[in-house]
Coordinates of C-alpha atoms and ligand atoms in Angstrom, one line a residue:
X1 CA -0.1 0.1 -0.1
X2 CA 1.2 3.6 -0.6
X3 CA 1.3 5.7 2.2
X4 CA -1.8 8.0 2.6
X5 CA 0.6 10.4 4.1
X6 CA 3.2 10.8 1.1
X7 CA 0.0 10.7 -1.0
X8 CA -1.7 13.6 0.8
X9 CA 1.7 15.5 0.6
X10 CA 1.2 15.4 -3.1
X11 CA -2.3 15.9 -3.4
X12 CA -1.9 19.1 -1.3
X13 CA 0.9 20.7 -3.6
X14 CA -1.5 19.5 -6.4
X15 CA -4.7 21.4 -5.0
X16 CA -2.6 24.4 -3.8
X17 CA -4.3 26.6 -6.5
X18 CA -7.6 26.3 -5.1
X19 CA -6.3 27.5 -1.7
X20 CA -9.1 25.5 0.5
X21 CA -7.9 26.2 4.2
X22 CA -10.1 24.0 5.5
X23 CA -10.7 20.8 3.6
X24 CA -13.4 18.9 4.4
X25 CA -11.5 15.7 3.5
X26 CA -8.5 13.9 4.4
X27 CA -6.9 10.7 3.1
X28 CA -6.8 8.1 5.0
X29 CA -6.7 4.2 5.9
X30 CA -9.8 3.0 4.1
X31 CA -12.5 0.1 5.3
X32 CA -12.7 -0.9 1.3
X33 CA -9.3 -1.2 0.0
X34 CA -6.0 0.4 1.5
X35 CA -6.4 4.3 1.1
X36 CA -9.1 6.4 0.7
X37 CA -10.6 9.6 1.1
X38 CA -12.6 10.1 4.3
X39 CA -14.7 13.4 5.4
X40 CA -13.2 15.0 8.5
X41 CA -16.3 16.7 9.3
X42 CA -20.2 16.2 8.6
X43 CA -21.3 16.9 5.4
X44 CA -24.9 17.6 4.0
X45 CA -26.1 16.2 0.8
X46 CA -25.2 18.8 -1.8
X47 CA -22.1 20.2 -0.3
X48 CA -19.1 20.3 -2.0
X49 CA -16.7 17.7 -0.6
X50 CA -13.7 18.9 -2.9
X51 CA -12.6 20.5 -6.0
X52 CA -9.8 18.5 -8.4
X53 CA -8.0 19.5 -11.4
X54 CA -6.4 17.5 -13.9
X55 CA -3.0 16.7 -13.6
X56 CA -3.4 15.1 -17.2
X57 CA -5.9 15.8 -20.0
X58 CA -6.1 15.4 -23.7
X59 CA -7.9 14.7 -26.4
X60 CA -9.7 11.4 -26.4
X61 CA -9.4 11.4 -30.2
X62 CA -12.0 8.5 -30.2
X63 CA -13.4 8.6 -33.4
X64 CA -11.2 8.8 -36.7
X65 CA -13.4 11.4 -38.4
X66 CA -13.7 13.8 -35.4
X67 CA -10.2 14.9 -34.5
X68 CA -10.4 18.4 -35.3
X69 CA -10.0 19.8 -31.6
X70 CA -7.5 21.7 -30.2
X71 CA -5.1 19.6 -28.3
X72 CA -4.5 22.8 -25.9
X73 CA -8.3 24.2 -25.1
X74 CA -10.0 21.2 -26.4
X75 CA -12.1 23.2 -28.3
X76 CA -13.6 21.9 -31.9
X77 CA -12.1 23.7 -35.0
X78 CA -13.2 24.3 -38.6
X79 CA -12.4 20.7 -40.3
X80 CA -9.7 22.3 -42.5
X81 CA -6.5 23.7 -41.8
X82 CA -6.4 22.6 -37.8
X83 CA -3.0 21.1 -37.9
X84 CA 0.2 22.8 -36.4
X85 CA 2.4 23.7 -38.9
X86 CA 5.5 23.4 -36.9
X87 CA 5.1 19.6 -38.0
X88 CA 4.2 18.2 -34.6
X89 CA 1.3 16.3 -35.5
X90 CA -1.2 17.8 -33.2
X91 CA -4.1 19.8 -34.0
X92 CA -4.1 23.0 -32.2
X93 CA -6.3 26.2 -32.7
X94 CA -4.3 29.5 -33.8
X95 CA -4.7 31.1 -30.2
X96 CA -3.0 28.0 -28.5
X97 CA -0.4 27.7 -30.7
X98 CA 1.4 30.4 -29.5
X99 CA 0.9 29.1 -25.6
X100 CA 3.3 28.0 -23.4
X101 CA 1.6 24.3 -23.5
X102 CA 1.7 23.5 -27.0
X103 CA 5.4 25.1 -27.3
X104 CA 6.0 22.2 -24.8
X105 CA 4.0 19.4 -26.7
X106 CA 5.3 20.7 -29.9
X107 CA 9.0 20.8 -29.0
X108 CA 8.7 17.0 -27.6
X109 CA 6.4 15.4 -30.7
X110 CA 8.9 17.2 -33.2
X111 CA 11.8 15.7 -31.9
X112 CA 10.1 12.2 -32.2
X113 CA 9.3 13.2 -36.0
X114 CA 5.9 12.1 -37.1
X115 CA 5.9 10.1 -39.7
X116 CA 3.2 12.1 -41.4
X117 CA 3.1 15.2 -39.2
X118 CA 0.3 16.8 -41.4
X119 CA -2.5 14.0 -41.4
X120 CA -4.8 13.9 -38.2
X121 CA -3.8 10.5 -36.6
X122 CA -6.0 9.4 -33.9
X123 CA -3.0 7.4 -32.2
X124 CA -0.7 10.3 -32.0
X125 CA -3.4 12.8 -30.8
X126 CA -4.2 10.3 -27.9
X127 CA -0.7 9.6 -27.0
X128 CA -0.3 13.4 -25.8
X129 CA -2.1 13.0 -22.7
X130 CA 0.2 10.4 -21.9
X131 CA 3.1 11.7 -23.3
X132 CA 2.7 14.8 -21.5
X133 CA 3.9 12.9 -18.2
X134 CA 7.0 13.3 -19.3
X135 CA 7.4 17.1 -18.6
X136 CA 5.8 17.3 -15.7
X137 CA 7.8 18.1 -12.2
X138 CA 9.1 15.4 -10.3
X139 CA 6.3 15.8 -7.5
X140 CA 3.5 15.4 -10.0
X141 CA 5.2 12.7 -11.6
X142 CA 5.2 10.9 -8.2
X143 CA 1.5 11.7 -7.6
X144 CA 1.1 9.8 -10.9
X145 CA 3.1 6.7 -9.2
X146 CA 1.2 7.2 -6.0
X147 CA -1.9 6.0 -7.9
X148 CA -3.2 2.6 -8.4
X149 CA -2.3 0.9 -11.9
X150 CA -3.3 -2.2 -12.9
X151 CA -0.3 -3.7 -15.0
X152 CA -1.5 -6.1 -17.0
X153 CA -0.7 -7.6 -20.3
X154 CA -2.1 -4.9 -22.3
X155 CA -1.1 -1.5 -20.8
X156 CA 2.2 -1.6 -23.1
X157 CA 0.3 -1.9 -26.0
X158 CA -1.0 1.7 -26.7
X159 CA 2.9 3.1 -26.3
X160 CA 4.4 0.3 -28.6
X161 CA 1.5 1.2 -31.5
X162 CA 2.4 4.8 -30.8
X163 CA 6.0 4.3 -31.6
X164 CA 5.3 3.2 -35.0
X165 CA 3.8 6.7 -35.8
X166 CA 7.1 8.2 -35.7
X167 CA 10.7 8.0 -37.1
X168 CA 12.1 8.9 -34.0
X169 CA 10.2 7.5 -31.0
X170 CA 12.4 7.2 -27.7
X171 CA 14.5 3.9 -26.7
X172 CA 15.0 5.5 -23.0
X173 CA 13.7 2.7 -21.0
X174 CA 13.0 5.0 -18.1
X175 CA 11.0 7.4 -20.4
X176 CA 8.8 4.1 -21.9
X177 CA 8.3 2.9 -18.4
X178 CA 6.7 6.5 -17.7
X179 CA 4.2 6.1 -20.6
X180 CA 3.7 2.7 -19.5
X181 CA 2.7 3.5 -16.0
X182 CA 0.9 6.8 -17.1
X183 CA -1.3 4.5 -19.6
X184 CA -1.9 2.1 -16.6
X185 CA -3.1 5.0 -14.3
X186 CA -5.2 6.5 -16.7
X187 CA -7.1 3.2 -17.3
X188 CA -7.3 2.5 -13.8
X189 CA -8.4 6.0 -12.3
X190 CA -8.6 8.3 -15.0
X191 CA -11.5 9.1 -17.8
X192 CA -10.6 7.0 -20.8
X193 CA -12.3 5.0 -23.4
X194 CA -11.5 1.5 -21.8
X195 CA -12.2 3.0 -18.0
X196 CA -16.2 3.5 -18.2
X197 CA -15.7 5.5 -15.3
X198 CA -19.8 6.7 -15.6
X199 CA -20.7 7.8 -12.4
X200 CA -24.2 9.2 -14.1
X201 CA -24.1 8.4 -17.3
X202 CA -22.6 11.5 -18.0
X203 CA -20.4 12.0 -21.1
X204 CA -16.9 13.4 -20.5
X205 CA -15.4 13.1 -23.9
X206 CA -11.6 14.0 -22.8
X207 CA -8.9 11.4 -21.5
X208 CA -7.8 13.0 -18.0
X209 CA -6.4 11.7 -14.8
X210 CA -7.9 13.7 -11.7
X211 CA -5.6 12.5 -9.0
X212 CA -7.7 13.3 -5.9
X213 CA -10.7 11.7 -7.2
X214 CA -8.6 9.0 -8.4
X215 CA -7.8 8.1 -4.3
X216 CA -11.7 7.7 -4.0
X217 CA -13.0 4.2 -3.5
X218 CA -15.7 2.6 -5.1
X219 CA -18.9 1.6 -4.0
X220 CA -22.3 0.5 -5.7
X221 CA -24.1 2.8 -4.0
X222 CA -21.9 6.0 -4.0
X223 CA -22.2 8.7 -1.2
X224 CA -20.6 11.4 -3.5
X225 CA -21.0 12.4 -7.4
X226 CA -19.2 14.9 -9.6
X227 CA -19.8 17.6 -12.1
X228 CA -17.8 20.1 -13.7
X229 CA -17.5 23.6 -13.3
X230 CA -18.9 25.6 -16.6
X231 CA -16.2 26.4 -18.8
X232 CA -13.2 25.0 -16.9
X233 CA -12.1 21.4 -16.5
X234 CA -12.3 21.9 -12.8
X235 CA -14.1 18.5 -11.0
X236 CA -16.7 19.5 -8.3
X237 CA -17.0 16.6 -5.8
X238 CA -20.4 16.7 -4.2
X239 CA -22.0 14.9 -0.9
X240 CA -24.9 12.8 -2.9
X241 CA -26.2 11.9 0.8
X242 CA -25.4 13.2 4.0
X243 CA -21.9 12.1 5.2
X244 CA -21.2 11.9 9.1
X245 CA -17.5 12.6 10.1
X246 CA -15.3 10.0 9.5
X247 CA -16.9 8.2 6.8
X248 CA -15.3 7.2 3.5
X249 CA -16.2 9.4 0.5
X250 CA -17.1 7.0 -2.5
X251 CA -17.8 6.8 -5.9
X252 CA -18.9 4.2 -8.4
X253 CA -16.8 3.0 -11.0
X254 CA -19.5 1.1 -12.9
X255 CA -23.3 1.8 -14.4
X256 CA -25.7 2.4 -11.5
X257 CA -28.4 0.3 -13.4
X258 CA -26.0 -2.9 -14.0
X259 CA -27.1 -6.0 -12.3
X260 CA -25.0 -7.9 -9.3
X261 CA -23.5 -10.0 -11.8
X262 CA -22.5 -7.8 -14.2
X263 CA -21.1 -5.1 -11.8
X264 CA -18.9 -8.0 -10.2
X265 CA -17.3 -9.1 -13.5
X266 CA -16.6 -5.6 -14.7
X267 CA -15.0 -4.7 -11.3
X268 CA -13.1 -7.9 -11.2
X269 CA -11.6 -7.8 -14.9
X270 CA -11.1 -4.2 -15.3
X271 CA -10.2 -2.6 -11.6
X272 CA -9.1 -6.1 -10.3
X273 CA -11.3 -6.2 -6.9
X274 CA -14.6 -7.6 -5.6
X275 CA -16.7 -5.3 -4.1
X276 CA -18.7 -6.2 -0.9
X277 CA -20.6 -3.2 -0.7
X278 CA -24.5 -3.7 0.7
X279 CA -25.6 -3.8 -2.6
X280 CA -23.3 -6.6 -3.5
X281 CA -24.1 -8.6 -0.7
X282 CA -27.8 -8.4 -1.4
X283 CA -29.1 -10.8 -4.1
X284 CA -32.3 -8.4 -4.1
X285 CA -30.3 -5.7 -4.6
X286 CA -32.2 -3.7 -2.0
X287 CA -35.0 -4.6 -3.5
X288 CA -34.7 -3.1 -6.9
X289 CA -34.3 -6.5 -8.4
X290 CA -31.9 -4.9 -11.2
X291 CA -31.2 -8.6 -12.3
X292 CA -34.8 -10.2 -11.5
X293 CA -35.8 -12.5 -13.6
X294 CA -39.6 -14.0 -13.5
X295 CA -39.5 -18.0 -12.3
X296 CA -39.3 -20.4 -14.7
X297 CA -42.3 -22.2 -13.4
X298 CA -45.3 -20.6 -15.0
X299 CA -47.6 -21.2 -12.0
X300 CA -45.1 -19.1 -10.0
X301 CA -45.3 -15.6 -9.9
X302 CA -42.1 -15.1 -8.1
X303 CA -39.0 -13.1 -8.9
X304 CA -35.7 -15.4 -9.4
X305 CA -32.4 -13.4 -8.6
X306 CA -28.4 -14.5 -8.7
X307 CA -27.0 -15.9 -5.2
X308 CA -24.0 -13.7 -4.0
X309 CA -21.3 -16.7 -4.5
X310 CA -18.8 -14.2 -6.0
X311 CA -18.5 -16.8 -9.4
X312 CA -19.4 -15.6 -12.8
X313 CA -21.8 -18.3 -13.3
X314 CA -24.1 -18.8 -9.9
X315 CA -26.9 -20.5 -9.5
X316 CA -30.5 -18.5 -9.4
X317 CA -33.5 -18.7 -6.7
X318 CA -36.9 -18.1 -6.8
X319 CA -37.6 -16.2 -3.9
X320 CA -41.0 -17.2 -4.0
X321 CA -41.4 -21.3 -4.7
X322 CA -37.7 -21.3 -3.9
X323 CA -37.1 -23.5 -6.9
X324 CA -33.0 -23.3 -8.4
X325 CA -32.3 -22.7 -11.7
X326 CA -28.5 -22.6 -13.5
X327 CA -27.0 -19.5 -14.5
X328 CA -27.3 -20.9 -18.2
X329 CA -31.4 -21.6 -18.0
X330 CA -31.8 -17.8 -16.5
X331 CA -29.3 -16.6 -19.1
X332 CA -31.6 -17.8 -21.8
X333 CA -34.4 -15.8 -20.4
X334 CA -32.3 -13.0 -20.1
X335 CA -31.1 -13.1 -23.9
X336 CA -34.5 -13.5 -25.2
X337 CA -35.6 -10.3 -23.4
X338 CA -32.8 -8.3 -23.8
X339 CA -33.3 -9.6 -27.8
X340 CA -36.4 -8.5 -28.1
X341 CA -36.3 -5.0 -26.6
X342 CA -33.0 -4.1 -28.4
X343 CA -34.7 -5.2 -31.5
X344 CA -37.6 -2.7 -31.0
X345 CA -35.1 -0.1 -29.8
X346 CA -33.0 -0.6 -33.1
X347 CA -36.2 -0.4 -35.3
X348 CA -36.2 3.1 -35.7
X349 CA -39.7 4.1 -34.4
X350 CA -39.7 5.2 -30.9
X351 CA -43.7 4.8 -30.8
X352 CA -43.1 1.2 -31.3
X353 CA -40.3 1.1 -28.5
X354 CA -42.7 2.7 -26.3
X355 CA -45.6 1.0 -26.9
X356 CA -44.0 -2.3 -26.3
X357 CA -42.4 -1.0 -23.1
X358 CA -45.8 -0.2 -21.8
X359 CA -48.0 -3.1 -23.0
X360 CA -45.5 -6.2 -23.8
X361 CA -42.2 -6.6 -22.1
X362 CA -44.0 -7.2 -19.0
X363 CA -45.5 -10.5 -19.9
X364 CA -41.7 -11.8 -20.2
X365 CA -39.4 -9.6 -18.2
X366 CA -39.9 -7.6 -14.7
X367 CA -39.8 -4.1 -15.2
X368 CA -37.2 -3.6 -12.5
X369 CA -34.8 -6.0 -14.9
X370 CA -31.8 -3.7 -16.4
X371 CA -32.6 -3.9 -20.0
X372 CA -36.2 -2.4 -19.2
X373 CA -34.5 0.5 -17.2
X374 CA -32.1 1.1 -19.6
X375 CA -34.5 1.0 -22.6
X376 CA -36.4 3.5 -20.9
X377 CA -33.3 5.6 -20.0
X378 CA -32.5 5.5 -24.4
X379 CA -36.1 6.7 -24.8
X380 CA -35.9 9.9 -22.7
X381 CA -32.5 10.7 -24.4
X382 CA -34.3 10.4 -27.6
X383 CA -37.0 12.2 -26.3
X384 CA -34.6 14.9 -25.2
X385 CA -33.4 15.3 -29.1
X386 CA -37.1 15.1 -30.6
X387 CA -40.0 13.1 -30.1
X388 CA -39.4 11.3 -33.6
X389 CA -42.9 9.7 -34.5
X390 CA -44.5 10.2 -31.2
X391 CA -47.7 12.4 -30.7
X392 CA -47.0 15.2 -28.4
X393 CA -49.3 13.4 -25.4
X394 CA -47.7 10.2 -26.1
X395 CA -44.2 12.1 -25.7
X396 CA -45.1 13.8 -22.5
X397 CA -46.6 10.8 -20.7
X398 CA -43.5 8.8 -21.4
X399 CA -41.6 11.6 -20.0
X400 CA -43.6 11.7 -16.9
X401 CA -43.8 7.7 -16.6
X402 CA -40.3 6.8 -16.9
X403 CA -38.9 9.6 -15.4
X404 CA -40.8 8.4 -12.4
X405 CA -40.2 4.8 -13.1
X406 CA -36.2 5.9 -13.1
X407 CA -36.5 7.6 -9.9
X408 CA -37.8 5.2 -8.1
X409 CA -35.4 2.4 -8.9
X410 CA -33.0 5.1 -7.6
X411 CA -34.8 5.3 -4.2
X412 CA -35.1 1.8 -4.0
X413 CA -31.2 1.2 -4.3
X414 CA -30.9 4.1 -1.8
X415 CA -29.3 6.1 -4.2
X416 CA -28.8 9.9 -3.2
X417 CA -28.3 12.9 -5.3
X418 CA -26.6 12.9 -8.7
X419 CA -26.8 14.4 -12.1
X420 CA -29.0 12.0 -13.5
X421 CA -31.3 12.3 -10.6
X422 CA -31.0 16.2 -11.1
X423 CA -32.1 15.8 -14.9
X424 CA -34.6 13.6 -14.1
X425 CA -36.4 15.5 -11.3
X426 CA -36.1 18.4 -13.5
X427 CA -37.7 16.6 -16.7
X428 CA -40.4 15.7 -14.2
X429 CA -40.9 19.1 -12.7
X430 CA -41.3 20.6 -16.4
X431 CA -43.7 17.9 -17.3
X432 CA -45.8 18.4 -14.1
X433 CA -46.0 22.0 -14.8
X434 CA -47.0 21.5 -18.4
X435 CA -49.5 19.1 -16.9
X436 CA -51.0 21.5 -14.3
X437 CA -51.2 24.1 -17.0
X438 CA -53.1 22.2 -19.3
X439 CA -55.6 21.0 -16.5
X440 CA -56.0 24.9 -15.5
X441 CA -56.8 25.9 -19.5
X442 CA -59.3 23.2 -19.4
X443 CA -60.7 24.1 -16.2
X444 CA -61.1 27.7 -17.6
X445 CA -62.5 26.4 -20.7
X446 CA -65.3 24.5 -18.8
X447 CA -66.0 27.7 -16.6
X448 CA -66.4 29.8 -20.0
X449 CA -68.6 26.8 -21.2
X450 CA -70.8 26.9 -17.9
X451 CA -71.2 30.9 -18.3
X452 CA -72.0 30.6 -21.8
X453 CA -74.7 28.1 -21.0
X454 CA -75.7 30.6 -18.2
X455 CA -75.8 33.2 -20.5
X456 CA -77.9 31.1 -22.8
X457 CA -80.5 30.4 -20.2
X458 CA -80.9 33.8 -19.4
X459 CA -81.3 34.8 -22.8
X460 CA -84.0 31.9 -23.6
X461 CA -85.5 33.0 -20.0
X462 CA -85.6 36.7 -21.1
X463 CA -87.0 35.7 -24.8
X464 CA -89.7 33.4 -23.4
X465 CA -90.7 36.3 -21.0
X466 CA -90.7 38.9 -23.5
X467 CA -93.1 36.4 -25.5
X468 CA -95.4 36.2 -22.9
X469 CA -95.5 39.7 -22.3
X470 CA -96.2 40.5 -25.8
X471 CA -99.1 38.2 -25.7
X472 CA -100.1 39.9 -23.0
X473 CA -100.3 42.9 -24.3
X474 CA -102.1 41.7 -26.9
X475 CA -104.6 40.2 -25.0
X476 CA -105.0 43.9 -23.1
X477 CA -105.0 45.6 -26.6
X478 CA -107.7 43.2 -27.9
X479 CA -109.6 43.6 -25.1
X480 CA -109.6 47.6 -25.1
X481 CA -109.6 49.1 -28.2
X482 CA -108.3 46.5 -30.7
X483 CA -106.0 49.4 -32.1
X484 CA -102.2 49.6 -33.4
X485 CA -99.7 48.4 -30.6
X486 CA -98.4 51.6 -28.6
X487 CA -94.8 52.2 -29.6
X488 CA -94.0 53.3 -25.9
X489 CA -94.7 49.8 -24.6
X490 CA -91.7 47.9 -26.6
X491 CA -89.8 45.5 -24.8
X492 CA -86.6 46.2 -22.7
X493 CA -83.6 45.5 -24.0
X494 CA -81.9 42.1 -23.8
X495 CA -78.8 41.6 -22.0
X496 CA -76.1 40.7 -24.1
X497 CA -75.0 37.5 -24.2
X498 CA -71.2 38.9 -24.1
X499 CA -72.0 40.7 -21.1
X500 CA -72.9 38.0 -19.2
X501 CA -70.2 36.3 -20.4
Ligands
ZN1 ZN1 -6.8 26.2 -28.8
ZN2 ZN1 3.1 22.1 -33.2
ZN3 ZN1 -21.0 -3.1 -4.5
ZN4 ZN1 -40.9 -19.7 -8.4

């Protein structure tokens, strides 16, 4: 284990620009794994626990056709003439081309001589984040070495492949070792394509290492979540729930809505540990039944969940009739359901998918199952862009219903605040507001109708009275003079309908 004290000292240096004199955290011995971040005082839900800045950051360069972003400010550039004209092989904007950061990147990559410096090459662009470790101070590099690194067989591949893109790639063992180590640290603690570090289904398109966040341990029900400050890459880590003093601050390395088996496998393979959190120790996942499937016995209405065994292929138990099933048997049900729902999701008709989820899928897969939750999430995402072939009413109802469903799952799991929850609650609030407005408009229209009906009644009554009066008058005239009607006894004017309304 790397000494928490040394890690603290190096982190203090790294975070010095934030000048936080009374930090709410410290690096200490963790109950979860080795060393972690511990709250030094009690924190209220929503409170900022710490800020962190990237020790390393660079373009992720995931997609070959979207490499036109500045390697310094990370902004997208027009897709012509975005490459540095000095021959470093990096995209850079005209403003950043004059900055110190690019001067240092440029000198480094020019000295390695890219094979085709004018062509944007994802391997070269992606390597920059790693190569920047070479020019860090000794303390900054020590901090990288303080972080966990999964030194598996693959961690050398990236640098080895990048070497082929330069004419004079360094052969110095120390330099290569620094880069390989940085790749491994980025994969384990950073935001990177391979880490899938998705707290919240938040997109983070860069490759970056936030060292203090890197020390935060995992829990499948995290008590903290992160956001980024506007216009900077500063990370804000906030309390998702109230955290008592002395409690460890946790985040999640896996998807929130993955089931026990999937999370277990991911953490084992990618992060090299077995999670023993309260959710992982509960076959029902706190009653959220994210992995839950229907019992194979058609007469039984129970849910079947995987045993907590730590095995990749555990047995499954029905909570009702107690029947045992093998993993293979239950995977058949899961694969069938996933296949059916994914086919609808890929069918280009959002309405079909929504109708299927609302009316059909419940007959073969419980609505708590992750494949249903994921499908609902994707529907909400698609509805944010447009309503495709859904009517406005269907779109509005779906937004309301699915954000409620997903919030309920989060509540069952005991998940506190997160960016996702904020988004869903905002969606709910807007939908409820829309609904209230519509109800108010309907109510106003109803009242208007009532008033009009009353006006009509008054009008009718007045007309009837008038006719009766005229008949009386006629009677009188017939009885007295039998002459023409007296113009002085004309009926009073009727109240205008509009006035009554
Ligand atoms: Zn720039
Ligand atoms: Zn350059
Ligand atoms: Zn867990
Ligand atoms: Zn059963």
